[in-house]
Amino acid sequence: QDPNQILIGNVRDRLQELPAGSVQCCVTSPPYWGLRDYGVEEQLGLEKTPQEYIQNMVEVFQEVRRVLRDDGTLWLNIGDSYAGSGKGRMGNGEPHPATMTGKQGTSQGSWEGTIPDVETPGLKPKDLCLIPERLAIALQDDGWWIRSRIAWCKKSSMPESVTDRPTSAWEHIWLLTKSARYYYDAEAVRQPHKQGNDYARKPNSGEVYGDYNDPDTTMANHPIGANLRNYWVLGPEPYPDAHFATFPTEIPRRCIKAGTSQKGACSECGAPWERVVDKAEGRVDRPNHPHDPGRPDGMTLRGGRLIPGASTTTGWQPTCDHDAPTVPCTVLDPFLGSGTTAAVAQELDREWVGIELNPEYAALAEKRINAVGASQIGLAI
């Protein structure tokens, strides 16, 4: 399968066309259960029960696992919903026993869903369905490693008309792998320490070293690059062409930078190149606090902080034995939507493959990705 293509059709059918072990990373957000009718046949998310939805998702990600390299990663964004309160009405005027309610943010504001004719066995009215947790456990049982639960914390959460619980303001992003050992570039996504820490500032300035959003900055040339944390505070990004949910570009940017090699992969076997990192240790002194008598040498008892792992990237090396040129790593999104993942992959000089059921959404994605500056991509029907 040629890279940089949008495959239109049923996700399970189109995934079967992709060669085994052909992508280094998958970043995706499938339709959430019970919250949105996208108006196309064979769509996922409108299953009658949570169990049916989870089973369909497990089957999709079985194919994703086949397509993913053994050292690849899957980054999965999934939202939750509530079992209905029974206040919805059927055609005969009787209350729905289990309508689904929830909110999903879009680029044009909020969308509140109430999908009837679903069943929630074992759930009471107003119960949080715990779909992300149910899916993660099912995928774990199916053989995936669950390596991290990341909280996408929304700076501007969608308003909810609830008065008996906190407003939902975050979503799950699961990091899953096919094995215990896999490719992960921690240097590419290091974050600055908080500005309140003296050792996180440049001398005589309030400026924090580096910018991990800058693709030319590795955050590896100084001692203050912290490991990427498992909560991502991100604001909304407008995208006027889409009338359905889109996630911020910073989500796939972090996932792709961590999950694929900036240098590329072996053109013969697809093994990613890895950084050669020179690690050192540095000591950063902090002065006495006014209320801390300190030591005679002027250091506080907490001073002289040792910063392990200060690192510098000195080069790149292959992870295989082939003497072959490198090619860009490939990113897969089996639920492409408006093309956010593919557009970011293109921006980061990675190749990509997207699958989208709805031809209208595929056309939006094509327009958006081409705007990044790609060579004209193709739609494969």
CSV table of C-alpha atoms in Angstrom, one decimal:
chain,number,residue,atom,x,y,z
A,1,GLN,CA,0.0,0.0,0.0
A,2,ASP,CA,1.4,3.4,-1.0
A,3,PRO,CA,1.8,5.9,1.8
A,4,ASN,CA,0.1,9.3,2.0
A,5,GLN,CA,-3.3,8.0,1.0
A,6,ILE,CA,-6.8,8.2,2.4
A,7,LEU,CA,-8.6,4.9,2.1
A,8,ILE,CA,-12.4,5.4,2.0
A,9,GLY,CA,-14.6,2.6,3.3
A,10,ASN,CA,-15.2,0.2,6.2
A,11,VAL,CA,-12.3,0.4,8.6
A,12,ARG,CA,-12.0,-3.4,9.1
A,13,ASP,CA,-12.1,-4.0,5.3
A,14,ARG,CA,-9.5,-1.3,4.5
A,15,LEU,CA,-7.1,-2.3,7.3
A,16,GLN,CA,-6.9,-5.8,5.7
A,17,GLU,CA,-5.4,-4.3,2.6
A,18,LEU,CA,-2.4,-3.0,4.6
A,19,PRO,CA,0.7,-5.2,4.9
A,20,ALA,CA,1.6,-6.7,8.3
A,21,GLY,CA,4.1,-4.7,10.3
A,22,SER,CA,4.1,-1.8,7.8
A,23,VAL,CA,3.5,1.2,10.2
A,24,GLN,CA,5.6,2.4,13.1
A,25,CYS,CA,2.8,4.3,15.0
A,26,CYS,CA,-0.9,4.6,15.1
A,27,VAL,CA,-2.7,7.7,16.5
A,28,THR,CA,-6.4,7.8,16.4
A,29,SER,CA,-9.7,8.7,18.0
A,30,PRO,CA,-12.6,6.4,17.1
A,31,PRO,CA,-16.3,7.4,17.3
A,32,TYR,CA,-17.4,7.5,20.9
A,33,TRP,CA,-20.2,5.1,21.9
A,34,GLY,CA,-23.8,6.4,21.9
A,35,LEU,CA,-23.0,10.1,21.3
A,36,ARG,CA,-23.1,10.8,17.6
A,37,ASP,CA,-24.9,9.7,14.5
A,38,TYR,CA,-22.6,10.5,11.6
A,39,GLY,CA,-25.3,9.6,9.0
A,40,VAL,CA,-23.5,6.8,7.2
A,41,GLU,CA,-24.0,3.1,7.0
A,42,GLU,CA,-21.6,0.7,8.8
A,43,GLN,CA,-20.6,3.4,11.2
A,44,LEU,CA,-19.3,2.4,14.6
A,45,GLY,CA,-20.5,4.1,17.9
A,46,LEU,CA,-24.3,3.3,17.6
A,47,GLU,CA,-24.1,-0.3,18.8
A,48,LYS,CA,-27.0,-1.3,21.0
A,49,THR,CA,-24.9,-2.1,24.1
A,50,PRO,CA,-21.5,-1.1,25.5
A,51,GLN,CA,-20.4,-4.7,25.1
A,52,GLU,CA,-21.2,-4.8,21.4
A,53,TYR,CA,-19.2,-1.5,20.9
A,54,ILE,CA,-16.2,-2.8,22.9
A,55,GLN,CA,-16.2,-6.0,20.8
A,56,ASN,CA,-16.2,-4.1,17.6
A,57,MET,CA,-13.4,-1.9,18.8
A,58,VAL,CA,-11.3,-4.9,19.9
A,59,GLU,CA,-11.8,-6.4,16.4
A,60,VAL,CA,-10.7,-3.2,14.7
A,61,PHE,CA,-7.6,-2.9,16.9
A,62,GLN,CA,-6.7,-6.6,16.2
A,63,GLU,CA,-6.2,-5.5,12.6
A,64,VAL,CA,-4.3,-2.4,13.8
A,65,ARG,CA,-2.0,-4.7,15.8
A,66,ARG,CA,-1.3,-6.8,12.7
A,67,VAL,CA,-0.4,-3.7,10.7
A,68,LEU,CA,1.7,-2.2,13.4
A,69,ARG,CA,5.4,-3.2,13.8
A,70,ASP,CA,6.3,-5.2,16.9
A,71,ASP,CA,8.1,-2.2,18.2
A,72,GLY,CA,5.3,0.2,17.3
A,73,THR,CA,2.9,2.2,19.6
A,74,LEU,CA,-0.8,2.9,19.5
A,75,TRP,CA,-2.1,6.2,20.9
A,76,LEU,CA,-5.9,6.0,21.5
A,77,ASN,CA,-8.1,8.9,22.4
A,78,ILE,CA,-11.5,7.8,23.7
A,79,GLY,CA,-14.3,9.7,25.5
A,80,ASP,CA,-17.0,8.6,27.9
A,81,SER,CA,-20.8,9.0,28.2
A,82,TYR,CA,-23.5,8.6,30.8
A,83,ALA,CA,-26.4,6.3,31.0
A,84,GLY,CA,-29.6,8.3,30.5
A,85,SER,CA,-31.8,9.4,33.3
A,86,GLY,CA,-34.9,8.0,31.7
A,87,LYS,CA,-36.3,11.5,31.1
A,88,GLY,CA,-36.3,11.1,27.4
A,89,ARG,CA,-39.6,10.1,25.8
A,90,MET,CA,-40.4,7.5,23.2
A,91,GLY,CA,-43.1,7.9,20.5
A,92,ASN,CA,-45.7,6.5,22.9
A,93,GLY,CA,-44.8,9.1,25.5
A,94,GLU,CA,-43.1,6.6,27.8
A,95,PRO,CA,-39.7,7.4,29.1
A,96,HIS,CA,-36.7,5.8,27.4
A,97,PRO,CA,-35.2,3.3,29.9
A,98,ALA,CA,-31.6,4.0,28.7
A,99,THR,CA,-31.0,6.9,26.4
A,100,MET,CA,-27.3,7.9,26.2
A,101,THR,CA,-26.3,11.5,27.1
A,102,GLY,CA,-23.0,13.2,26.8
A,103,LYS,CA,-21.1,16.1,25.2
A,104,GLN,CA,-18.5,16.1,22.5
A,105,GLY,CA,-16.6,19.3,21.6
A,106,THR,CA,-16.4,20.3,18.0
A,107,SER,CA,-14.6,23.1,16.2
A,108,GLN,CA,-17.9,25.0,16.0
A,109,GLY,CA,-18.9,24.7,19.6
A,110,SER,CA,-20.5,21.9,21.6
A,111,TRP,CA,-22.7,19.1,20.5
A,112,GLU,CA,-24.9,17.3,23.0
A,113,GLY,CA,-26.0,13.8,22.1
A,114,THR,CA,-29.0,11.8,23.2
A,115,ILE,CA,-29.1,8.6,21.2
A,116,PRO,CA,-32.2,6.4,21.9
A,117,ASP,CA,-32.7,2.6,21.5
A,118,VAL,CA,-29.6,1.6,23.4
A,119,GLU,CA,-29.3,-0.8,26.3
A,120,THR,CA,-27.0,-0.5,29.3
A,121,PRO,CA,-27.1,-3.8,31.1
A,122,GLY,CA,-25.6,-3.5,34.6
A,123,LEU,CA,-25.7,0.3,34.5
A,124,LYS,CA,-28.1,2.5,36.4
A,125,PRO,CA,-29.6,5.7,35.2
A,126,LYS,CA,-27.0,8.5,35.4
A,127,ASP,CA,-24.1,6.1,35.7
A,128,LEU,CA,-20.8,7.0,34.1
A,129,CYS,CA,-20.4,4.2,31.5
A,130,LEU,CA,-16.6,3.9,31.9
A,131,ILE,CA,-16.2,3.2,28.2
A,132,PRO,CA,-12.5,4.1,28.2
A,133,GLU,CA,-11.7,1.8,31.0
A,134,ARG,CA,-13.8,-1.1,29.6
A,135,LEU,CA,-12.1,-0.7,26.3
A,136,ALA,CA,-8.6,-0.6,27.8
A,137,ILE,CA,-9.2,-3.7,29.8
A,138,ALA,CA,-10.7,-5.5,26.8
A,139,LEU,CA,-7.7,-4.6,24.7
A,140,GLN,CA,-5.3,-5.7,27.5
A,141,ASP,CA,-7.1,-9.0,27.7
A,142,ASP,CA,-6.7,-9.3,23.9
A,143,GLY,CA,-2.9,-9.0,24.2
A,144,TRP,CA,-2.1,-5.3,24.2
A,145,TRP,CA,0.2,-3.8,26.8
A,146,ILE,CA,-1.3,-0.8,28.5
A,147,ARG,CA,1.7,1.5,29.1
A,148,SER,CA,0.1,4.8,30.1
A,149,ARG,CA,-3.2,6.5,30.8
A,150,ILE,CA,-2.9,10.2,29.7
A,151,ALA,CA,-5.4,12.8,30.7
A,152,TRP,CA,-6.1,15.3,28.0
A,153,CYS,CA,-7.2,18.3,30.2
A,154,LYS,CA,-9.2,20.8,28.3
A,155,LYS,CA,-8.4,24.5,29.0
A,156,SER,CA,-11.9,25.3,27.7
A,157,SER,CA,-14.2,22.4,28.6
A,158,MET,CA,-17.7,22.2,27.1
A,159,PRO,CA,-20.4,23.6,29.5
A,160,GLU,CA,-22.8,21.1,31.0
A,161,SER,CA,-26.2,21.8,32.5
A,162,VAL,CA,-25.6,19.5,35.5
A,163,THR,CA,-25.8,20.5,39.2
A,164,ASP,CA,-25.1,17.2,40.9
A,165,ARG,CA,-21.6,16.4,39.7
A,166,PRO,CA,-18.5,18.2,38.4
A,167,THR,CA,-18.3,19.2,34.8
A,168,SER,CA,-16.4,16.7,32.6
A,169,ALA,CA,-13.2,18.5,31.5
A,170,TRP,CA,-10.8,15.8,30.4
A,171,GLU,CA,-10.6,12.7,28.2
A,172,HIS,CA,-8.5,9.6,28.1
A,173,ILE,CA,-5.5,8.9,25.8
A,174,TRP,CA,-4.2,5.4,26.2
A,175,LEU,CA,-0.7,4.4,25.1
A,176,LEU,CA,-0.7,0.8,24.1
A,177,THR,CA,2.1,-1.5,22.7
A,178,LYS,CA,2.4,-4.9,21.1
A,179,SER,CA,5.3,-5.9,23.4
A,180,ALA,CA,7.1,-4.9,26.6
A,181,ARG,CA,9.9,-3.3,24.5
A,182,TYR,CA,9.1,-0.8,21.8
A,183,TYR,CA,10.3,2.5,20.2
A,184,TYR,CA,9.8,5.6,22.3
A,185,ASP,CA,11.8,8.8,21.8
A,186,ALA,CA,11.6,10.5,25.2
A,187,GLU,CA,14.1,13.2,24.1
A,188,ALA,CA,11.8,14.4,21.4
A,189,VAL,CA,9.0,15.3,23.8
A,190,ARG,CA,10.8,16.6,26.9
A,191,GLN,CA,9.1,19.4,28.7
A,192,PRO,CA,10.5,22.4,30.6
A,193,HIS,CA,10.4,22.3,34.4
A,194,LYS,CA,8.1,24.8,36.1
A,195,GLN,CA,9.3,28.3,35.9
A,196,GLY,CA,9.1,28.6,39.6
A,197,ASN,CA,12.2,26.4,39.9
A,198,ASP,CA,15.5,28.3,39.9
A,199,TYR,CA,17.3,25.5,38.0
A,200,ALA,CA,14.7,25.8,35.2
A,201,ARG,CA,15.7,29.3,34.3
A,202,LYS,CA,18.4,30.8,32.1
A,203,PRO,CA,20.9,32.8,34.0
A,204,ASN,CA,19.7,36.3,34.8
A,205,SER,CA,16.4,35.8,33.0
A,206,GLY,CA,13.0,34.5,33.6
A,207,GLU,CA,13.0,32.5,30.4
A,208,VAL,CA,12.7,28.8,30.5
A,209,TYR,CA,15.1,26.8,28.3
A,210,GLY,CA,13.9,25.6,25.0
A,211,ASP,CA,10.5,24.9,23.5
A,212,TYR,CA,9.4,21.2,23.1
A,213,ASN,CA,6.8,22.3,20.6
A,214,ASP,CA,9.7,23.5,18.3
A,215,PRO,CA,10.6,20.5,16.0
A,216,ASP,CA,14.2,21.8,15.9
A,217,THR,CA,14.5,21.6,19.7
A,218,THR,CA,15.1,18.3,21.4
A,219,MET,CA,15.2,19.7,25.0
A,220,ALA,CA,18.3,17.5,25.3
A,221,ASN,CA,21.1,20.1,25.5
A,222,HIS,CA,20.5,21.2,29.1
A,223,PRO,CA,19.6,19.7,32.4
A,224,ILE,CA,16.0,20.9,32.7
A,225,GLY,CA,14.2,18.8,30.2
A,226,ALA,CA,11.6,16.7,32.2
A,227,ASN,CA,10.1,13.5,31.0
A,228,LEU,CA,6.7,14.0,29.2
A,229,ARG,CA,4.0,13.9,31.9
A,230,ASN,CA,0.7,12.0,31.6
A,231,TYR,CA,-1.5,15.0,31.8
A,232,TRP,CA,-1.7,17.4,28.8
A,233,VAL,CA,-3.4,20.7,29.3
A,234,LEU,CA,-4.4,21.9,25.9
A,235,GLY,CA,-6.8,24.5,24.6
A,236,PRO,CA,-9.2,24.2,21.6
A,237,GLU,CA,-8.1,24.9,18.1
A,238,PRO,CA,-10.6,26.4,15.6
A,239,TYR,CA,-11.1,24.4,12.4
A,240,PRO,CA,-14.1,26.0,10.5
A,241,ASP,CA,-14.5,23.3,7.9
A,242,ALA,CA,-15.4,20.5,10.4
A,243,HIS,CA,-18.8,20.2,12.0
A,244,PHE,CA,-17.8,17.2,14.1
A,245,ALA,CA,-15.3,16.6,16.9
A,246,THR,CA,-11.6,17.3,16.2
A,247,PHE,CA,-8.8,17.1,18.7
A,248,PRO,CA,-6.0,19.7,19.0
A,249,THR,CA,-3.0,19.2,16.7
A,250,GLU,CA,-0.7,19.1,19.7
A,251,ILE,CA,-2.1,15.6,20.6
A,252,PRO,CA,-0.9,13.8,17.5
A,253,ARG,CA,2.2,16.0,17.5
A,254,ARG,CA,3.4,14.6,20.8
A,255,CYS,CA,2.3,11.1,20.0
A,256,ILE,CA,4.1,11.1,16.6
A,257,LYS,CA,7.3,12.7,17.9
A,258,ALA,CA,7.5,10.1,20.7
A,259,GLY,CA,6.3,7.2,18.7
A,260,THR,CA,8.4,7.6,15.5
A,261,SER,CA,12.0,8.4,14.7
A,262,GLN,CA,12.8,11.9,13.4
A,263,LYS,CA,15.7,10.3,11.5
A,264,GLY,CA,13.5,7.8,9.8
A,265,ALA,CA,13.5,4.0,9.4
A,266,CYS,CA,15.4,1.3,7.5
A,267,SER,CA,14.1,1.2,3.9
A,268,GLU,CA,14.5,-2.6,3.9
A,269,CYS,CA,12.9,-3.7,7.1
A,270,GLY,CA,11.2,-0.6,8.6
A,271,ALA,CA,13.2,-0.6,11.8
A,272,PRO,CA,13.4,3.0,13.2
A,273,TRP,CA,16.7,4.7,13.8
A,274,GLU,CA,17.3,5.7,17.4
A,275,ARG,CA,19.1,8.7,19.0
A,276,VAL,CA,22.7,8.4,20.3
A,277,VAL,CA,22.5,10.3,23.6
A,278,ASP,CA,25.4,11.5,25.7
A,279,LYS,CA,24.1,11.6,29.3
A,280,ALA,CA,25.8,13.6,32.1
A,281,GLU,CA,25.1,14.8,35.5
A,282,GLY,CA,25.0,18.4,36.6
A,283,ARG,CA,24.7,20.2,39.9
A,284,VAL,CA,22.5,23.3,40.2
A,285,ASP,CA,23.0,25.4,43.4
A,286,ARG,CA,20.1,27.2,45.0
A,287,PRO,CA,20.7,30.1,47.5
A,288,ASN,CA,19.5,30.3,51.0
A,289,HIS,CA,15.8,31.0,51.7
A,290,PRO,CA,15.3,33.9,54.1
A,291,HIS,CA,13.7,31.5,56.6
A,292,ASP,CA,16.3,28.8,56.2
A,293,PRO,CA,19.6,29.4,58.1
A,294,GLY,CA,21.4,27.1,55.7
A,295,ARG,CA,24.9,26.0,55.8
A,296,PRO,CA,28.1,28.0,56.2
A,297,ASP,CA,28.9,27.6,52.5
A,298,GLY,CA,25.7,29.5,51.6
A,299,MET,CA,23.8,26.4,50.4
A,300,THR,CA,20.5,25.4,51.8
A,301,LEU,CA,20.1,21.9,53.2
A,302,ARG,CA,18.1,21.2,50.0
A,303,GLY,CA,20.7,22.9,47.8
A,304,GLY,CA,23.2,21.5,45.4
A,305,ARG,CA,20.4,19.7,43.5
A,306,LEU,CA,21.8,16.9,41.4
A,307,ILE,CA,20.2,16.7,38.0
A,308,PRO,CA,20.7,13.3,36.5
A,309,GLY,CA,20.2,12.5,32.9
A,310,ALA,CA,21.1,15.9,31.4
A,311,SER,CA,21.6,14.7,27.8
A,312,THR,CA,22.8,15.7,24.4
A,313,THR,CA,21.9,14.1,21.1
A,314,THR,CA,25.2,13.3,19.4
A,315,GLY,CA,23.8,11.4,16.4
A,316,TRP,CA,21.6,8.6,15.2
A,317,GLN,CA,22.1,4.8,14.8
A,318,PRO,CA,20.1,2.0,13.2
A,319,THR,CA,18.2,-0.6,15.2
A,320,CYS,CA,18.8,-3.3,12.6
A,321,ASP,CA,21.8,-4.7,10.7
A,322,HIS,CA,20.8,-3.7,7.2
A,323,ASP,CA,23.0,-1.3,5.2
A,324,ALA,CA,20.1,0.5,3.6
A,325,PRO,CA,19.0,4.2,3.3
A,326,THR,CA,16.4,5.6,5.6
A,327,VAL,CA,12.8,6.5,4.7
A,328,PRO,CA,10.3,8.4,6.7
A,329,CYS,CA,8.4,6.5,9.4
A,330,THR,CA,4.7,5.8,8.7
A,331,VAL,CA,1.8,6.9,10.9
A,332,LEU,CA,-1.7,5.2,10.7
A,333,ASP,CA,-5.1,6.7,11.6
A,334,PRO,CA,-7.9,4.3,11.0
A,335,PHE,CA,-10.5,6.9,12.0
A,336,LEU,CA,-9.2,9.8,10.0
A,337,GLY,CA,-12.1,12.3,10.3
A,338,SER,CA,-10.9,15.7,9.4
A,339,GLY,CA,-7.3,14.5,8.9
A,340,THR,CA,-5.7,16.0,12.0
A,341,THR,CA,-3.3,13.1,12.5
A,342,ALA,CA,-2.3,12.9,8.9
A,343,ALA,CA,-1.8,16.7,8.6
A,344,VAL,CA,0.5,16.7,11.6
A,345,ALA,CA,2.4,13.7,10.3
A,346,GLN,CA,2.9,15.5,7.0
A,347,GLU,CA,4.1,18.6,8.9
A,348,LEU,CA,6.7,16.5,10.8
A,349,ASP,CA,7.9,14.9,7.6
A,350,ARG,CA,6.4,11.5,8.3
A,351,GLU,CA,4.5,9.4,5.9
A,352,TRP,CA,0.9,8.3,6.8
A,353,VAL,CA,-2.1,6.3,5.9
A,354,GLY,CA,-5.7,7.3,6.8
A,355,ILE,CA,-9.0,5.4,6.7
A,356,GLU,CA,-12.3,7.2,6.7
A,357,LEU,CA,-15.8,5.8,6.1
A,358,ASN,CA,-17.5,9.0,5.2
A,359,PRO,CA,-16.5,10.4,1.8
A,360,GLU,CA,-17.4,13.9,2.8
A,361,TYR,CA,-15.0,13.8,5.7
A,362,ALA,CA,-12.3,12.3,3.5
A,363,ALA,CA,-12.6,15.2,1.2
A,364,LEU,CA,-12.2,17.6,4.1
A,365,ALA,CA,-9.1,15.7,5.2
A,366,GLU,CA,-7.7,15.8,1.7
A,367,LYS,CA,-8.1,19.6,1.5
A,368,ARG,CA,-6.6,20.1,5.0
A,369,ILE,CA,-3.6,17.8,4.4
A,370,ASN,CA,-2.8,19.4,1.0
A,371,ALA,CA,-2.8,22.8,2.7
A,372,VAL,CA,0.1,21.7,4.9
A,373,GLY,CA,2.3,21.7,1.8
A,374,ALA,CA,2.2,18.0,0.8
A,375,SER,CA,2.4,16.8,-2.7
A,376,GLN,CA,-1.2,16.2,-3.8
A,377,ILE,CA,-2.5,13.2,-2.0
A,378,GLY,CA,-5.0,10.7,-3.3
A,379,LEU,CA,-8.3,9.3,-2.2
A,380,ALA,CA,-8.5,5.5,-2.7
A,381,ILE,CA,-12.1,4.2,-3.0
